Coordinates of C-alpha atoms in Angstrom, one line a residue:
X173 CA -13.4 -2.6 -16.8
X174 CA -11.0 -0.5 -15.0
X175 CA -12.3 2.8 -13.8
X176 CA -10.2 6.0 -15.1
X177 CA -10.5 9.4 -14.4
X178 CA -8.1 12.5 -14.7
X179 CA -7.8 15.4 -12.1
X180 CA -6.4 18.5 -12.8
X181 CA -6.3 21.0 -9.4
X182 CA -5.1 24.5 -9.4
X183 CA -4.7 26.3 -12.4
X184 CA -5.6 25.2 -15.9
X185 CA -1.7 26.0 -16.7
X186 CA -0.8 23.2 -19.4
X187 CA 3.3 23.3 -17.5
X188 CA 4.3 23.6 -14.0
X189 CA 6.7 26.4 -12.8
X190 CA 10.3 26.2 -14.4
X191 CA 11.4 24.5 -11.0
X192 CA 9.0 21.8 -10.4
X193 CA 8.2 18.8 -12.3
X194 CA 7.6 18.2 -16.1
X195 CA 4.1 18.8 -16.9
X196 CA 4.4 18.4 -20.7
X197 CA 2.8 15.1 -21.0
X198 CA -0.2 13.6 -19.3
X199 CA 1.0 11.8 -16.3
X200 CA -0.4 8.2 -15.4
X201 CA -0.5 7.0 -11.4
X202 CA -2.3 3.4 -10.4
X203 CA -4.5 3.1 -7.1
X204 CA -5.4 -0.2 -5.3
X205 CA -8.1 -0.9 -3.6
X206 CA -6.8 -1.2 0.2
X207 CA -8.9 -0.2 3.3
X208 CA -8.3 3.0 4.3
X209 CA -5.4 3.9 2.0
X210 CA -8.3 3.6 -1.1
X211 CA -11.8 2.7 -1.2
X212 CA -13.5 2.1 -4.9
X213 CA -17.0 2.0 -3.2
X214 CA -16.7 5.6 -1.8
X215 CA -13.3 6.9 -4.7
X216 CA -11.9 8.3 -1.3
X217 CA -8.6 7.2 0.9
X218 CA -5.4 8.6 2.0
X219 CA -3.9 8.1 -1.3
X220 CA -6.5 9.8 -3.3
X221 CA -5.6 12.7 -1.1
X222 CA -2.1 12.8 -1.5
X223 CA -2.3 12.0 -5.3
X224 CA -4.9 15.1 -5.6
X225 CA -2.2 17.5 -3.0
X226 CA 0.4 16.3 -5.8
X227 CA -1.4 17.1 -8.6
X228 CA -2.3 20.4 -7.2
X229 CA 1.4 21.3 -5.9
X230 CA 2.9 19.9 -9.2
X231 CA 0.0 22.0 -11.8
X232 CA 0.9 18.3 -14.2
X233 CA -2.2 16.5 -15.5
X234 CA -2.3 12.8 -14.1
X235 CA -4.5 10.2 -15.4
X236 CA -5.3 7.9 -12.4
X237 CA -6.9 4.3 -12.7
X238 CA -7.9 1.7 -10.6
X239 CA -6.1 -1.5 -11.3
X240 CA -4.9 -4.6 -9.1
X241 CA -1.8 -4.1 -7.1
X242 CA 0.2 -6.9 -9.4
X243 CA -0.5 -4.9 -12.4
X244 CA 0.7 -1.7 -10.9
X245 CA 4.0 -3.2 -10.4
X246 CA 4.0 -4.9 -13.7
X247 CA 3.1 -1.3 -15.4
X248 CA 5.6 0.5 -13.5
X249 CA 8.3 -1.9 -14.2
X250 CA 8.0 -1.2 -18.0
X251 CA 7.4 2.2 -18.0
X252 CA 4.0 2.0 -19.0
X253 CA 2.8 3.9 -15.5
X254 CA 4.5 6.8 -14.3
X255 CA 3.5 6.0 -10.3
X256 CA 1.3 4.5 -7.6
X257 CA 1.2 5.0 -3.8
X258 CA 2.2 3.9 -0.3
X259 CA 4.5 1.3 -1.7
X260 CA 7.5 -0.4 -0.3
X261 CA 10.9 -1.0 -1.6
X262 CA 13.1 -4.4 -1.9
X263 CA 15.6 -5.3 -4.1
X264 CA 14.1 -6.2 -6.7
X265 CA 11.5 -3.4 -7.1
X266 CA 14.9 -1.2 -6.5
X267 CA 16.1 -1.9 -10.4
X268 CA 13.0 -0.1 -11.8
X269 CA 11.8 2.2 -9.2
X270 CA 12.2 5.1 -6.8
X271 CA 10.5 6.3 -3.5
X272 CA 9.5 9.2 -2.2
X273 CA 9.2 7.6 1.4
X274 CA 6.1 9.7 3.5
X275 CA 5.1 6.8 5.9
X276 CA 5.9 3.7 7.7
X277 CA 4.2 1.4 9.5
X278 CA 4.3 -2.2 11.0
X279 CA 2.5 -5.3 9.5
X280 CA 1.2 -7.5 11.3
X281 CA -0.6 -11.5 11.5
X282 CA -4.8 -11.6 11.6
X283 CA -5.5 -14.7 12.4
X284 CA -9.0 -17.1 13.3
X285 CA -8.9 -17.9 17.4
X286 CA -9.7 -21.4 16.7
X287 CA -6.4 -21.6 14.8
X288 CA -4.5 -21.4 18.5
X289 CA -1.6 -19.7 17.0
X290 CA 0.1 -16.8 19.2
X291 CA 3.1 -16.6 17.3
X292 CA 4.3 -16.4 14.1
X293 CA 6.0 -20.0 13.9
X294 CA 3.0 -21.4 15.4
X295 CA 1.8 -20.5 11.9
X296 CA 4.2 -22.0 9.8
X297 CA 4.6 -25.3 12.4
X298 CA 1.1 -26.7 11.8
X299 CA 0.2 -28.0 8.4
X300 CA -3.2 -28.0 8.1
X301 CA -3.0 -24.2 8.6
X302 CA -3.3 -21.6 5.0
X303 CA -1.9 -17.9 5.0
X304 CA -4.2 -15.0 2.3
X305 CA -2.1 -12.5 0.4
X306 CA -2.7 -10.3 -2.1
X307 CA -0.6 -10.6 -5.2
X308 CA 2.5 -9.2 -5.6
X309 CA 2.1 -7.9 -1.8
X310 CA 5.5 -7.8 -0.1
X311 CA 5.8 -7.0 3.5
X312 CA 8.5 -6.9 6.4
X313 CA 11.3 -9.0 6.9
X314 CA 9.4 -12.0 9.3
X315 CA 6.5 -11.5 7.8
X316 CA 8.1 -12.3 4.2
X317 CA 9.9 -14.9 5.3
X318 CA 6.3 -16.4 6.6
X319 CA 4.5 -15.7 2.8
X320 CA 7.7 -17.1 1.5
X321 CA 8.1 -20.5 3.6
X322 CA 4.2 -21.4 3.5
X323 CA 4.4 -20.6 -0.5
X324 CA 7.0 -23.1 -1.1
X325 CA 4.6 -25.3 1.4
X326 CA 1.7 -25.1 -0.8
X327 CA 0.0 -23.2 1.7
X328 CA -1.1 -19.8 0.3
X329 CA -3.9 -18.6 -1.1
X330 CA -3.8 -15.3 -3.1
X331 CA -6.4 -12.9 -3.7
X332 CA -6.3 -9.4 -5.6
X333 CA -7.7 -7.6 -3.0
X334 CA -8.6 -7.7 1.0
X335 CA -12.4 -8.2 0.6
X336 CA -11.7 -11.5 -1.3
X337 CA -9.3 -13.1 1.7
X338 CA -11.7 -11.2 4.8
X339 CA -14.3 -13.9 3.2
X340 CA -12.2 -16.9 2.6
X341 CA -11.1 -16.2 6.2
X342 CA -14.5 -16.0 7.6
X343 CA -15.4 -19.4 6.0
X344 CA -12.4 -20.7 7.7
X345 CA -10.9 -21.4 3.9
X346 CA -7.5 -19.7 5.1
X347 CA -6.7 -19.3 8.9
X348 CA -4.8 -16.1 8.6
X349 CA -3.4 -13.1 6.7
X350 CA -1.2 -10.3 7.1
X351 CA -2.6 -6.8 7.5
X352 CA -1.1 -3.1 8.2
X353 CA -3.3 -0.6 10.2
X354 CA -5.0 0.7 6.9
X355 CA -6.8 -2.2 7.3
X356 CA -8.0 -2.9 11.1
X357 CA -11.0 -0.2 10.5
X358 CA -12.7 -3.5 8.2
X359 CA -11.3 -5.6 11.0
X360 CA -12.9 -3.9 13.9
X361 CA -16.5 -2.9 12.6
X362 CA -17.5 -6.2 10.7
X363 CA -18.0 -9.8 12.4
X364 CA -14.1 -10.8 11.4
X365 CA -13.0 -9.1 15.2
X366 CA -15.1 -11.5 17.0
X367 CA -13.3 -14.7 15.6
X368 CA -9.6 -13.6 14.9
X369 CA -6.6 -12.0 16.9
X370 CA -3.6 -9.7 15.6
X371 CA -0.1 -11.0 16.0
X372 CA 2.9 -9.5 16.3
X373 CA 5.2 -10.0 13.5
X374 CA 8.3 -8.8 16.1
X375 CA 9.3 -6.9 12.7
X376 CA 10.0 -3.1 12.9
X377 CA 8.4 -0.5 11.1
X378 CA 8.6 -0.3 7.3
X379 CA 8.6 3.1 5.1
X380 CA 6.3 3.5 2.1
X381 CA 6.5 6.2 -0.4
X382 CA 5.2 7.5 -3.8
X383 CA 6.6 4.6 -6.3
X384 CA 8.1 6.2 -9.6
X385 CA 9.2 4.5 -12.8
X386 CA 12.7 4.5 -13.5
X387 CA 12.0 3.7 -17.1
X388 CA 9.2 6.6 -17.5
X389 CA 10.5 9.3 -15.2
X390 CA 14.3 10.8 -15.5
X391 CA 16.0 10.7 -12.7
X392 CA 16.2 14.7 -12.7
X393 CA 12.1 14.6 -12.7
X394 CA 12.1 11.7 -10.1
X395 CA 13.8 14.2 -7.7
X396 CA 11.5 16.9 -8.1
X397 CA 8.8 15.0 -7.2
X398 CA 10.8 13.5 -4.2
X399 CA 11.1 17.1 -3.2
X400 CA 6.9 18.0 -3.5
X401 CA 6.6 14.8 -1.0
X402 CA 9.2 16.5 1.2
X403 CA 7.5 19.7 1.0
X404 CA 4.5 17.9 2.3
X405 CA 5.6 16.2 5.2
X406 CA 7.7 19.5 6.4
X407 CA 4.7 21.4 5.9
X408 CA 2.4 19.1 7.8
X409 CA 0.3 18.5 4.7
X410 CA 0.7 14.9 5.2
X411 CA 0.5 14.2 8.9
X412 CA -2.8 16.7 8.3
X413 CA -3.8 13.9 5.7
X414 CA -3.3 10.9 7.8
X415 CA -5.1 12.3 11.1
X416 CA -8.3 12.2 9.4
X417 CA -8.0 8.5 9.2
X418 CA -6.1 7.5 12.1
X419 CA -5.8 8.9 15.9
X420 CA -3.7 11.4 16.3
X421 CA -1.1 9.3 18.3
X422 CA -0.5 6.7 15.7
X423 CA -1.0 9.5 12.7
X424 CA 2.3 11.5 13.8
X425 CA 4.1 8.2 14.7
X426 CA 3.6 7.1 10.9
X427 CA 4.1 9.9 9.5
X428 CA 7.0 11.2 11.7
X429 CA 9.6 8.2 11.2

């Protein structure tokens, strides 16, 4: 059963000041569970932050569920879900959504030792090796061409959610998978560090923004929300968000693309 529950920050003004977004209507927004970015077990994470920093900025109701990444996609697409989080853009996702970019990072391949790969066509060249992905997950350019390639191979097994692959992995069911730095904290302080290695994917950073339905939001309304994520990374809002997670090196590098 999914787990739904509405914030409202600030005032208890039912509509948002004549210059920022439409608060007529309750808003809807999906989270994922995804390391750092959202945690179910603790309802805390980067996201949840910026979602709650939006919802105070904007004064607008927003209903936010917990749902798997796929569906968030599927909903947004049909303009059944107004937006999710830290997503990425390709072409495809480009006909029915905007981005308010905030962050961008690098992806990279986690993969067993005993697998001997040190580079990403190592991967693909032996056979008897399988990738883990999360449905509907797109990353960066080698890294896609990787998911792609061993998908067409037969060689993929997907998964909803990390937890599902970190175990698959650890029982040597799949040999490797692609994370971001959301997820190295579940990397480094469980057993999965002591049997696997991170490899570069050579691919350069990619941005990630608020994701906004085409179909739910006007484009007029689309832009004023574009603007309260502006307002947050010029204020340092956002970069104060991320250091609480992350070093403060690697914070203001993701932050500050």
């Amino acid at each position: 059963m999914l787990l739904i529950f509405a914030v409202m920050l600030g005032a208890q003004a039912a509509y948002a000041a004549p210059s920022g977004p439409d608060c007529s209507r309750t808003l809807t927004l999906g989270l994922h569970d995804h390391g750092l970015l959202y945690s179910a077990r603790t309802g805390t994470g980067i996201d949840k932050e910026i979602a709650d920093e939006l919802i105070r900025r904007s004064g607008c109701k927003i209903n936010m569920t917990l749902m798997p990444r796929a569906r968030i996609w599927q909903l947004i697409e049909s303009g059944a879900l107004d937006f999710s989080l830290s997503g990425i853009a390709n072409e495809e996702r480009n006909r029915f959504a905007s981005f308010a970019w905030y962050f961008s990072n690098k992806y990279y391949l986690l993969v067993r030792k005993d697998s001997k790969v040190r580079q990403l066509s190592d991967f693909e060249a032996d056979s008897n090796l399988r990738l883990g992905v999360i449905r509907a997950f797109r990353y960066s350019t080698n890294a896609n061409r990787l998911v792609d390639s061993l998908n067409d191979a037969q060689r993929v097994t997907y998964a909803s959610s990390l937890d599902p692959l970190y175990k698959v992995l650890s029982s040597n069911r799949i040999q490797g998978m692609i994370i971001e730095p959301f997820d190295y904290s579940q990397v480094s302080n469980t057993s999965i560090r002591e049997f696997t290695s991170i490899i570069e994917t050579k691919d350069p950073a990619i941005p990630h923004g608020l994701i906004m339905s085409n179909k739910a939001l006007p484009v007029e309304e689309r832009r004023k929300w574009q603007a309260l994520v502006t307002d947050m990374r010029t204020d340092g809002t956002m970069l104060r968000i991320f250091k609480k997670y992350f070093d403060a090196d690697l914070a203001t590098a993701m932050v500050n693309f």
